[in-house]
PDB file of C-alpha atoms in Angstrom:
ATOM      1  CA  MET C 177       4.169  26.615  17.854  1.00  0.00           C
ATOM      2  CA  SER C 178       2.317  27.673  14.795  1.00  0.00           C
ATOM      3  CA  CYS C 179       2.253  23.863  13.807  1.00  0.00           C
ATOM      4  CA  CYS C 180      -0.438  23.264  16.279  1.00  0.00           C
ATOM      5  CA  SER C 181      -2.148  26.436  16.232  1.00  0.00           C
ATOM      6  CA  ARG C 182      -2.396  26.071  12.721  1.00  0.00           C
ATOM      7  CA  HIS C 183      -4.041  22.403  12.729  1.00  0.00           C
ATOM      8  CA  ALA C 184      -6.671  23.412  15.054  1.00  0.00           C
ATOM      9  CA  SER C 185      -7.721  26.305  13.220  1.00  0.00           C
ATOM     10  CA  GLY C 186      -8.561  23.924  10.286  1.00  0.00           C
ATOM     11  CA  GLY C 187      -4.711  23.663   8.810  1.00  0.00           C
ATOM     12  CA  GLY C 188      -5.842  25.871   5.498  1.00  0.00           C
ATOM     13  CA  GLY C 189      -7.932  22.175   3.848  1.00  0.00           C
ATOM     14  CA  LYS C 190      -3.816  20.976   2.860  1.00  0.00           C
ATOM     15  CA  HIS C 191      -4.896  17.653   3.959  1.00  0.00           C
ATOM     16  CA  ARG C 192      -7.604  16.555   1.438  1.00  0.00           C
ATOM     17  CA  GLY C 193      -8.319  13.997  -0.275  1.00  0.00           C
ATOM     18  CA  GLY C 194      -5.699  11.920   2.373  1.00  0.00           C
ATOM     19  CA  MET C 195      -7.233   8.168   1.892  1.00  0.00           C
ATOM     20  CA  LYS C 196      -6.910   8.645  -2.085  1.00  0.00           C
ATOM     21  CA  THR C 197      -3.656   9.948  -1.539  1.00  0.00           C
ATOM     22  CA  MET C 198      -2.792   6.693   0.595  1.00  0.00           C
ATOM     23  CA  LEU C 199      -4.333   4.361  -1.404  1.00  0.00           C
ATOM     24  CA  PHE C 200      -3.143   5.388  -4.403  1.00  0.00           C
ATOM     25  CA  GLY C 201       0.687   4.937  -3.380  1.00  0.00           C
ATOM     26  CA  MET C 202      -0.490   1.978  -2.028  1.00  0.00           C
ATOM     27  CA  LEU C 203      -1.268   0.682  -5.308  1.00  0.00           C
ATOM     28  CA  VAL C 204       1.933   1.965  -6.797  1.00  0.00           C
ATOM     29  CA  GLY C 205       4.016   0.608  -4.342  1.00  0.00           C
ATOM     30  CA  LEU C 206       2.208  -2.583  -4.948  1.00  0.00           C
ATOM     31  CA  VAL C 207       3.009  -2.330  -8.564  1.00  0.00           C
ATOM     32  CA  LEU C 208       6.638  -1.710  -8.318  1.00  0.00           C
ATOM     33  CA  GLY C 209       6.937  -4.253  -6.077  1.00  0.00           C
ATOM     34  CA  LEU C 210       5.362  -7.168  -8.431  1.00  0.00           C
ATOM     35  CA  MET C 211       7.945  -5.464 -11.198  1.00  0.00           C
ATOM     36  CA  PHE C 212      10.740  -5.552  -9.756  1.00  0.00           C
ATOM     37  CA  ALA C 213      10.411  -8.867  -7.604  1.00  0.00           C
ATOM     38  CA  PRO C 214      13.102 -11.393  -8.091  1.00  0.00           C
ATOM     39  CA  LYS C 215      10.353 -13.901  -9.446  1.00  0.00           C
ATOM     40  CA  PRO C 216       8.691 -13.238 -12.253  1.00  0.00           C
ATOM     41  CA  GLY C 217       5.294 -10.980 -11.642  1.00  0.00           C
ATOM     42  CA  PRO C 218       3.279 -14.442 -11.825  1.00  0.00           C
ATOM     43  CA  GLU C 219       4.491 -16.767  -9.903  1.00  0.00           C
ATOM     44  CA  THR C 220       5.629 -14.002  -7.352  1.00  0.00           C
ATOM     45  CA  LEU C 221       1.580 -13.879  -7.140  1.00  0.00           C
ATOM     46  CA  ASN C 222       1.611 -17.301  -6.973  1.00  0.00           C
ATOM     47  CA  THR C 223       3.676 -17.585  -3.607  1.00  0.00           C
ATOM     48  CA  ILE C 224       1.542 -15.019  -2.417  1.00  0.00           C
ATOM     49  CA  SER C 225      -1.465 -16.494  -2.532  1.00  0.00           C
ATOM     50  CA  ASP C 226      -0.186 -19.760  -1.302  1.00  0.00           C
ATOM     51  CA  LYS C 227       1.264 -18.583   1.720  1.00  0.00           C
ATOM     52  CA  ILE C 228      -1.639 -16.402   2.625  1.00  0.00           C
ATOM     53  CA  ILE C 229      -3.641 -19.557   2.254  1.00  0.00           C
ATOM     54  CA  ARG C 230      -2.116 -21.887   4.218  1.00  0.00           C
ATOM     55  CA  LYS C 231      -2.567 -19.069   6.859  1.00  0.00           C
ATOM     56  CA  LEU C 232      -6.336 -19.599   7.045  1.00  0.00           C
ATOM     57  CA  PRO C 233      -7.474 -21.700   9.925  1.00  0.00           C
ATOM     58  CA  VAL C 234      -9.696 -23.714   7.721  1.00  0.00           C
TER      59      VAL C 234
END
């Protein structure tokens, strides 16, 4: 299993900046989701924020 032995030896630095890459991917996904949503962007954001506000235990 060369895969496991490669991870044990450090992996060659292949996964550097993984958190930045993940956050960038999430941001791109959010933007694309808002762009291609069935409703216009501001209306979609209002709907999402209304649902979040209703779930708050205040």
